[in-house]
Coordinates of C-alpha atoms and ligand atoms in Angstrom, one line a residue:
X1 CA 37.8 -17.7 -9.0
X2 CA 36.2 -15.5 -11.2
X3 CA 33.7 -18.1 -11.5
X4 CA 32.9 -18.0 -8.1
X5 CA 33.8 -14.3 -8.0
X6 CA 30.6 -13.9 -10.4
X7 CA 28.1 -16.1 -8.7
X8 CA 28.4 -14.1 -5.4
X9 CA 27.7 -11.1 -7.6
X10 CA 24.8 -12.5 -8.8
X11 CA 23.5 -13.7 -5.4
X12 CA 24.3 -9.6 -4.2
X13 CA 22.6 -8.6 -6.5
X14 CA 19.6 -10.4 -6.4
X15 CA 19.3 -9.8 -3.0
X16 CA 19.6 -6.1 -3.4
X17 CA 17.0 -5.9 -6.1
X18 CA 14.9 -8.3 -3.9
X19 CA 15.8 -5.9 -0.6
X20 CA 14.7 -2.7 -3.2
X21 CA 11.5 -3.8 -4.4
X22 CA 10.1 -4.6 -1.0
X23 CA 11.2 -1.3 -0.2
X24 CA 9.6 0.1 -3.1
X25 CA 6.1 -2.0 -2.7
X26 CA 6.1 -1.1 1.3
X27 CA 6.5 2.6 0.3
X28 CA 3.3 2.0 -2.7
X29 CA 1.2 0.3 -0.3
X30 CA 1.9 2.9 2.7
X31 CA 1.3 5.8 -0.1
X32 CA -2.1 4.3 -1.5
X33 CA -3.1 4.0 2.2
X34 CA -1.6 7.8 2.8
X35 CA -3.4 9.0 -0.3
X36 CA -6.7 9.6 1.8
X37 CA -7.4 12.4 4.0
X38 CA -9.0 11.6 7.4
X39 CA -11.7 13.6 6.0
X40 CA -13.1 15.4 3.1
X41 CA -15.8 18.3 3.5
X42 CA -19.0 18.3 1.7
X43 CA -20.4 21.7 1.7
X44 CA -24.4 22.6 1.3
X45 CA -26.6 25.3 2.1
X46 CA -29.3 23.2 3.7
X47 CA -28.6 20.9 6.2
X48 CA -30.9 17.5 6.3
X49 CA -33.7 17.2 6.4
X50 CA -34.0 19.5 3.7
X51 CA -33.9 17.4 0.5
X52 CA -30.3 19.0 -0.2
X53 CA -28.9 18.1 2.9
X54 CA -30.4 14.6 2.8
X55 CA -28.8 14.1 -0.6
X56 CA -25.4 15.0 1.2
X57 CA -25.9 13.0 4.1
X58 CA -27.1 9.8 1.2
X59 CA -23.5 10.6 -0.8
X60 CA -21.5 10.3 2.0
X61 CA -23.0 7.0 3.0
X62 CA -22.5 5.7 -0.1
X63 CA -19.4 6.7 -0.3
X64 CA -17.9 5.1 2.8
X65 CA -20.4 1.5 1.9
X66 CA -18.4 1.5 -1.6
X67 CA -15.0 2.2 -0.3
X68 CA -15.0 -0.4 2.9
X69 CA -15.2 2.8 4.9
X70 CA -12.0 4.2 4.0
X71 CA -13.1 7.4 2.3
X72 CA -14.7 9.6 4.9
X73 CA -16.7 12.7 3.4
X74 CA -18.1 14.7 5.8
X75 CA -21.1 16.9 5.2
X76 CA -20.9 21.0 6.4
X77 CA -24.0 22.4 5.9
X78 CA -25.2 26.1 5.8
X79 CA -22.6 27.3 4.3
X80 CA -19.9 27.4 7.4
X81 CA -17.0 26.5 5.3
X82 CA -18.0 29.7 4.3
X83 CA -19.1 31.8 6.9
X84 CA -22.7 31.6 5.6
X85 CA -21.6 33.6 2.4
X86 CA -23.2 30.7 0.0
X87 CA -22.3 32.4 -3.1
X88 CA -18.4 32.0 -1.9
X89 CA -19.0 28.8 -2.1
X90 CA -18.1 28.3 -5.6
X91 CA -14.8 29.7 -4.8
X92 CA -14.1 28.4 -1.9
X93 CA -14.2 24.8 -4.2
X94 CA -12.6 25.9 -6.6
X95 CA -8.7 27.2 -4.1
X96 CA -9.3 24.2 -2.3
X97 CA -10.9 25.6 1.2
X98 CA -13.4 22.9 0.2
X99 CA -12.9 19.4 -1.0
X100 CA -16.6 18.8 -2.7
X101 CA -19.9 20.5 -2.4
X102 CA -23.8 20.3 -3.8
X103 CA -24.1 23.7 -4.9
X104 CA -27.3 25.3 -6.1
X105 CA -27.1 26.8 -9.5
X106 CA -28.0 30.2 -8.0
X107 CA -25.2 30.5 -5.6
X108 CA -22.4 29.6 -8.6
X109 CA -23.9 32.4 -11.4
X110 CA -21.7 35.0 -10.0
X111 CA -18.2 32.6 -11.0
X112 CA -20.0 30.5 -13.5
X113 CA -22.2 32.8 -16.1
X114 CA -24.0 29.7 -17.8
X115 CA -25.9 28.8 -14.5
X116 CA -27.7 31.7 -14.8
X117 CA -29.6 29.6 -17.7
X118 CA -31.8 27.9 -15.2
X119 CA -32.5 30.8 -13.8
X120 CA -34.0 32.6 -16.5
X121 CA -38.2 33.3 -15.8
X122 CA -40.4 30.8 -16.5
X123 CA -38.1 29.1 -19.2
X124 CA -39.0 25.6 -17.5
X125 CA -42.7 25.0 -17.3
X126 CA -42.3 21.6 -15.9
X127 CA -39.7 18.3 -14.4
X128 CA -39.6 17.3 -17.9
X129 CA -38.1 21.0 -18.6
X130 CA -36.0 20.5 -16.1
X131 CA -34.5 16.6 -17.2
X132 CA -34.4 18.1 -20.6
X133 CA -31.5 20.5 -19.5
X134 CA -29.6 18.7 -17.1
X135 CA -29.3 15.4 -19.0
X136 CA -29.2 16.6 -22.4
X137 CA -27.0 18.7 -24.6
X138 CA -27.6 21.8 -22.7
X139 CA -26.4 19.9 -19.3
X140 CA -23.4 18.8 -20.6
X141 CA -22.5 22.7 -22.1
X142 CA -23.1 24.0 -18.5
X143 CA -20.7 21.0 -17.2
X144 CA -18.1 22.1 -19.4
X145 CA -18.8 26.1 -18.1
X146 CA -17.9 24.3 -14.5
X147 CA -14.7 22.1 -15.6
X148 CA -13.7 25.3 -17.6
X149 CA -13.2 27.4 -14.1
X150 CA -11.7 24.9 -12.6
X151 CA -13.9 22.9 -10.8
X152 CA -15.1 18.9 -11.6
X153 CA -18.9 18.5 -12.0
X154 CA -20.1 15.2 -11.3
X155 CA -23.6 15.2 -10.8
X156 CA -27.1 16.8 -10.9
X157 CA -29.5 17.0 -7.6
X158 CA -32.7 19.5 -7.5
X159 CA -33.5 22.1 -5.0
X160 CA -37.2 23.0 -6.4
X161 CA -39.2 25.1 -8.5
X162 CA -39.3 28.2 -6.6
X163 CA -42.8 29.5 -5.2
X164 CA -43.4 33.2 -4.4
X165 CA -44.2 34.2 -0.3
X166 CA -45.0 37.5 0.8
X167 CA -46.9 38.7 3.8
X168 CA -49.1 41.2 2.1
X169 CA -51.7 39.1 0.1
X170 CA -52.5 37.2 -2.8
X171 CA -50.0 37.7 -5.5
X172 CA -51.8 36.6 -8.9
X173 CA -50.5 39.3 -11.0
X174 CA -47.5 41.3 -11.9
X175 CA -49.2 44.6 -10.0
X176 CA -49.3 42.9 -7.2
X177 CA -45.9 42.5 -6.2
X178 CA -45.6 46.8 -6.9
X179 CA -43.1 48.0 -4.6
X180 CA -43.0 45.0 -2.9
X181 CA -39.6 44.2 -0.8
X182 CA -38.7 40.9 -2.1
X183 CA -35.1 38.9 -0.5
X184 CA -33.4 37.3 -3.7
X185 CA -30.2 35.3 -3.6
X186 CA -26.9 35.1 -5.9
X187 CA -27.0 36.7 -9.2
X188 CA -27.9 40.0 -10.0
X189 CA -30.3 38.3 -12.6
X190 CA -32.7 38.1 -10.0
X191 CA -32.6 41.9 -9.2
X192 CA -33.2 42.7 -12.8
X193 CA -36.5 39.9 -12.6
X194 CA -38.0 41.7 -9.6
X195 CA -37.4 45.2 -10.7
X196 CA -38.9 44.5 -14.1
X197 CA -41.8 43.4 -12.1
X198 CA -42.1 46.2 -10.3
X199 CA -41.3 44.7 -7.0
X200 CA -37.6 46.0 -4.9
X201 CA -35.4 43.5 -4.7
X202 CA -32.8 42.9 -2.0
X203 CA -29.9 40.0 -2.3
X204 CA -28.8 38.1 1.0
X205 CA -27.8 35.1 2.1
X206 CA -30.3 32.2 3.2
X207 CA -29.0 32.5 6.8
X208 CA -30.2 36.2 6.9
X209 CA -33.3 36.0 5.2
X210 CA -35.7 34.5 8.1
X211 CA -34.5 37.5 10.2
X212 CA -34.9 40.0 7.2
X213 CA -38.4 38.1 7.2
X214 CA -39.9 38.1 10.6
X215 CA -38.2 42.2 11.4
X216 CA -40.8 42.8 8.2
X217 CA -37.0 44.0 7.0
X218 CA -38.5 42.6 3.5
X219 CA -42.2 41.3 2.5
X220 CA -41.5 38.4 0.8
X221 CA -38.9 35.9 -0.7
X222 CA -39.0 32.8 -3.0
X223 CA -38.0 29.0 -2.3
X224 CA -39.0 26.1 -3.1
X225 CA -42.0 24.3 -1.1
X226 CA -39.7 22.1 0.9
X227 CA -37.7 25.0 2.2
X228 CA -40.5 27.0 3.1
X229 CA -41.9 24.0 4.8
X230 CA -38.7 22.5 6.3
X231 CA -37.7 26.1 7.6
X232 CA -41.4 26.8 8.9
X233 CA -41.1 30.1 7.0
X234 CA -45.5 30.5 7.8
X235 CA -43.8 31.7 11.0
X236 CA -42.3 34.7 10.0
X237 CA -45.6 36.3 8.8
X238 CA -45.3 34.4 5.4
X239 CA -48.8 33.7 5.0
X240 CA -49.1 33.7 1.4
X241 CA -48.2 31.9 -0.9
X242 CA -47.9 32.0 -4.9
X243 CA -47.0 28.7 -7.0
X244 CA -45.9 30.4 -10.2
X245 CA -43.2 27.9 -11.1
X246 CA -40.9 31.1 -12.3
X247 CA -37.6 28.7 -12.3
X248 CA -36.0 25.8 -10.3
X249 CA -32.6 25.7 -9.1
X250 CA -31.0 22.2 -9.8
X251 CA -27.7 21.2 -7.4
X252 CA -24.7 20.1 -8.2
X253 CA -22.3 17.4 -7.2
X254 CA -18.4 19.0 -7.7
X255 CA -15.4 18.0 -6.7
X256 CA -12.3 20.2 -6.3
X257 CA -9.7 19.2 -9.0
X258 CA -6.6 18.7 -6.6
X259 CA -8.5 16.6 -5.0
X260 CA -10.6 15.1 -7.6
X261 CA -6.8 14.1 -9.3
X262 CA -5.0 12.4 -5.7
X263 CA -7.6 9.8 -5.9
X264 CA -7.8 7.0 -8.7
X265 CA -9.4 6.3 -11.9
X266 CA -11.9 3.3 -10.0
X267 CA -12.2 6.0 -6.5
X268 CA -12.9 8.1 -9.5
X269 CA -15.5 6.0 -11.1
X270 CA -17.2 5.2 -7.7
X271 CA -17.3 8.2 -6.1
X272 CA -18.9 10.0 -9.4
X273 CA -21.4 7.1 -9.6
X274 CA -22.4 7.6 -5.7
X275 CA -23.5 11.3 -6.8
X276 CA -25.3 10.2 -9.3
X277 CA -27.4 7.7 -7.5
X278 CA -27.5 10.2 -4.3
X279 CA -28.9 12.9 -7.0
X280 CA -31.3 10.8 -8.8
X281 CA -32.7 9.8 -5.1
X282 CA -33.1 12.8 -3.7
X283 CA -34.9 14.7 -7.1
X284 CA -37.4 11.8 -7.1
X285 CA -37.8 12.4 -3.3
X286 CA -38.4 16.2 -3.8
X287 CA -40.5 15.8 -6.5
X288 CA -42.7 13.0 -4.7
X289 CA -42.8 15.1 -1.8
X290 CA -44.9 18.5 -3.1
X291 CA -48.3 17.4 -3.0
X292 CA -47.8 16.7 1.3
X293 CA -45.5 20.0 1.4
X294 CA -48.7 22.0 0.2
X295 CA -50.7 19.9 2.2
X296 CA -48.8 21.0 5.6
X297 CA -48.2 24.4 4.1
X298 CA -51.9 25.4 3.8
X299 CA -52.2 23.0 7.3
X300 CA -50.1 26.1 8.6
X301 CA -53.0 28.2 7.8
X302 CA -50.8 29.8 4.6
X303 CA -53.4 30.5 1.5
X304 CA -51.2 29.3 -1.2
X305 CA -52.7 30.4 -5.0
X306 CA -52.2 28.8 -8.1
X307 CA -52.0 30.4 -11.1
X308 CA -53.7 29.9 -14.3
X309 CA -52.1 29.4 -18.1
X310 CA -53.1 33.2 -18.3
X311 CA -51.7 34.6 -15.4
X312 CA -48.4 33.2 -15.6
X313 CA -48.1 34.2 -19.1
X314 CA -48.7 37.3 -17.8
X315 CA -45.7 37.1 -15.8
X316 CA -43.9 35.8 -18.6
X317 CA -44.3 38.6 -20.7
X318 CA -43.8 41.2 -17.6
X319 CA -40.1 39.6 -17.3
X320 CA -39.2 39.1 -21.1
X321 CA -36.6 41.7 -20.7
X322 CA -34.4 39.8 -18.4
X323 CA -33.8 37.1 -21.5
X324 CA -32.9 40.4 -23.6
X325 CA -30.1 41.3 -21.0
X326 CA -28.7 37.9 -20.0
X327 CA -29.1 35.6 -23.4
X328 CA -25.8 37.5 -24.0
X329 CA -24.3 36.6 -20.7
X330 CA -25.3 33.3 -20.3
X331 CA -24.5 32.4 -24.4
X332 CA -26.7 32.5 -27.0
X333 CA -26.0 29.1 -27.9
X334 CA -26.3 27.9 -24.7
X335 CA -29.7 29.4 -24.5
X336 CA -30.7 28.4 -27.9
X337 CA -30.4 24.1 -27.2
X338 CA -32.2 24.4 -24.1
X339 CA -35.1 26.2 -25.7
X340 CA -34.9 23.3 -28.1
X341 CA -34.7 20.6 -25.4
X342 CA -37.5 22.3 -24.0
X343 CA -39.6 22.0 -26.9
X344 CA -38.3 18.6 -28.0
X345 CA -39.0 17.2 -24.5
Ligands
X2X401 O1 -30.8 30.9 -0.2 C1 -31.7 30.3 -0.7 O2 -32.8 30.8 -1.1 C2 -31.5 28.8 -1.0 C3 -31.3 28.1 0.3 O3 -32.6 28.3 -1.7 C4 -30.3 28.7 -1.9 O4 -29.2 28.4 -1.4 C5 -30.4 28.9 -3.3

């Protein structure tokens, strides 16, 4: 009896645990299919085809090819996550509003002092300047800056070295841009580079600045090649053009971190991997793609000047007091290895 009493036990038992663990592995399976979000926005400034856009557009392909289709990112350019304001951006990523972004360097400073390194004058003279920041020591100190308030840097893309327009005339010189009304984005650092120029500054967002432009509001603006190009800015009376190289803005790939933790370590792995490849695609593509923006900017009938070793120091030396006033901001010792990764390059 008790014999018998026992075996039935057993036999409840097992189906229980049997009737429990299929519960339990329909619930897993239904929560690692529940885990995604229909979608997840990817903010820019610049829609495609402006490099930044199309470096976007190339993560979110990736992304869906490498996860069977079942993560979705989808790409919200300009800044409307935002309402345009592209230097809310940053926050905006970091509460959540956004779920991952490509944000240029620029429009983080004002949350994220150490991006302000790249945008100190004429501190890269070159792409190897550039790769000598972003994948060395120096890169991985300005990741930290971005995982340190809050948000989860993944990758590095490139907007451009920024080239000086103005509708006035040639700009070779630091006398020439006296007085001059000159739009500038994001940090205040770019105020204090203009003024010690000479020239008057005024910050506003991308989507106001070809209105600012073609009301003669402001003179003149910078922005790399391709956005000049892309955005025909030649039309708004732009018809001069300076390549002075004075800094480049890289991008980068971020993830919120609520977000960034619901997925797992291989979604993880992939998704941080598909920045990477969308980045290193889209710099070679920018890069590869000045000599035909020049082209089809001077096609436009712009003059476009470049400036000797002379003249550019010239600059150099006109601006040295904006590395007096923002070393301290940005970190000495941030500013310190990337002047040695420069030289070391
Ligand atoms: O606003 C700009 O100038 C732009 C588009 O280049 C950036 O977002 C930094």
């Amino acid at each position: 009896m008790n014999n018998f009493n026992n075996e039935e036990d057993t036999m409840k038992k097992t189906t229980l645990l049997a009737l429990i663990s299929a519960a339990l592995m329909a619930l897993t399976s239904a929560q690692a299919f529940a885990q995604y979000k229909d979608e997840y926005t990817v903010s820019t400034v610049l829609p495609t085809p402006f490099p930044w856009g199309e470096a976007a557009e190339r993560w979110a392909d990736l992304v869906a090819e490498r996860s069977d289709g079942e993560i979705n990112f989808k790409v919200y350019p300009n800044a409307e996550l935002v309402s345009g304001n592209q230097t809310r951006e940053f926050p905006a990523l970091r509460s959540g509003v956004i779920d991952f972004a490509i944000g240029s360097t620029i429009n983080w400073s004002p949350q994220v002092p150490e991006l302000n390194l790249f945008s100190l004058p004429f501190l890269m003279p070159d792409y190897e300047a550039i790769d000598a920041l972003t994948q060395g020591e120096a890169g991985e100190m300005v990741f930290e800056a971005v995982r340190g308030k809050g948000v989860v840097p993944l990758a590095w893309g490139e907007n451009g070295f920024r080239e000086l327009s103005n509708s006035k005339g040639v700009i070779t010189e630091p006398s020439d841009l006296e007085g001059m009304k000159i739009r500038v984005v994001g940090s205040p650092l770019f105020e204090d580079t203009f003024n010690a120029l000479g020239a008057n500054p005024t910050q506003m967002s991308w989507a106001d600045a070809k209105p600012a432009l073609s009301t003669g509001a402001v003179d003149g603006q910078e922005n790399p090649l391709s956005v000049f190009d892309i955005a025909n800015i030649h039309e708004v009376g732009q018809t001069y053009l300076t390549r002075w190289h004075y800094m480049a803005d890289p991008l980068i790939f971020a993830a919120n971190r609520n977000i960034w933790a619901s997925f797992s370590p291989e979604d993880q792995a992939m998704i941080e991997q598909a920045a990477i490849d969308a980045g290193l695609w889209e710099i070679e593509g920018s890069r590869s793609a000045v000599p035909s923006l020049r082209e089809s900017i001077e096609g436009h009938g712009v003059t476009v000047t470049e400036l000797t070793d002379a003249q550019r120091t010239a600059f150099r030396e006109a601006t040295a007091s904006v590395y007096e006033e923002w070393t301290p901001v940005i970190g000495e010792d941030l500013v310190n290895t990337a002047r040695e990764a420069i030289a070391d390059r």
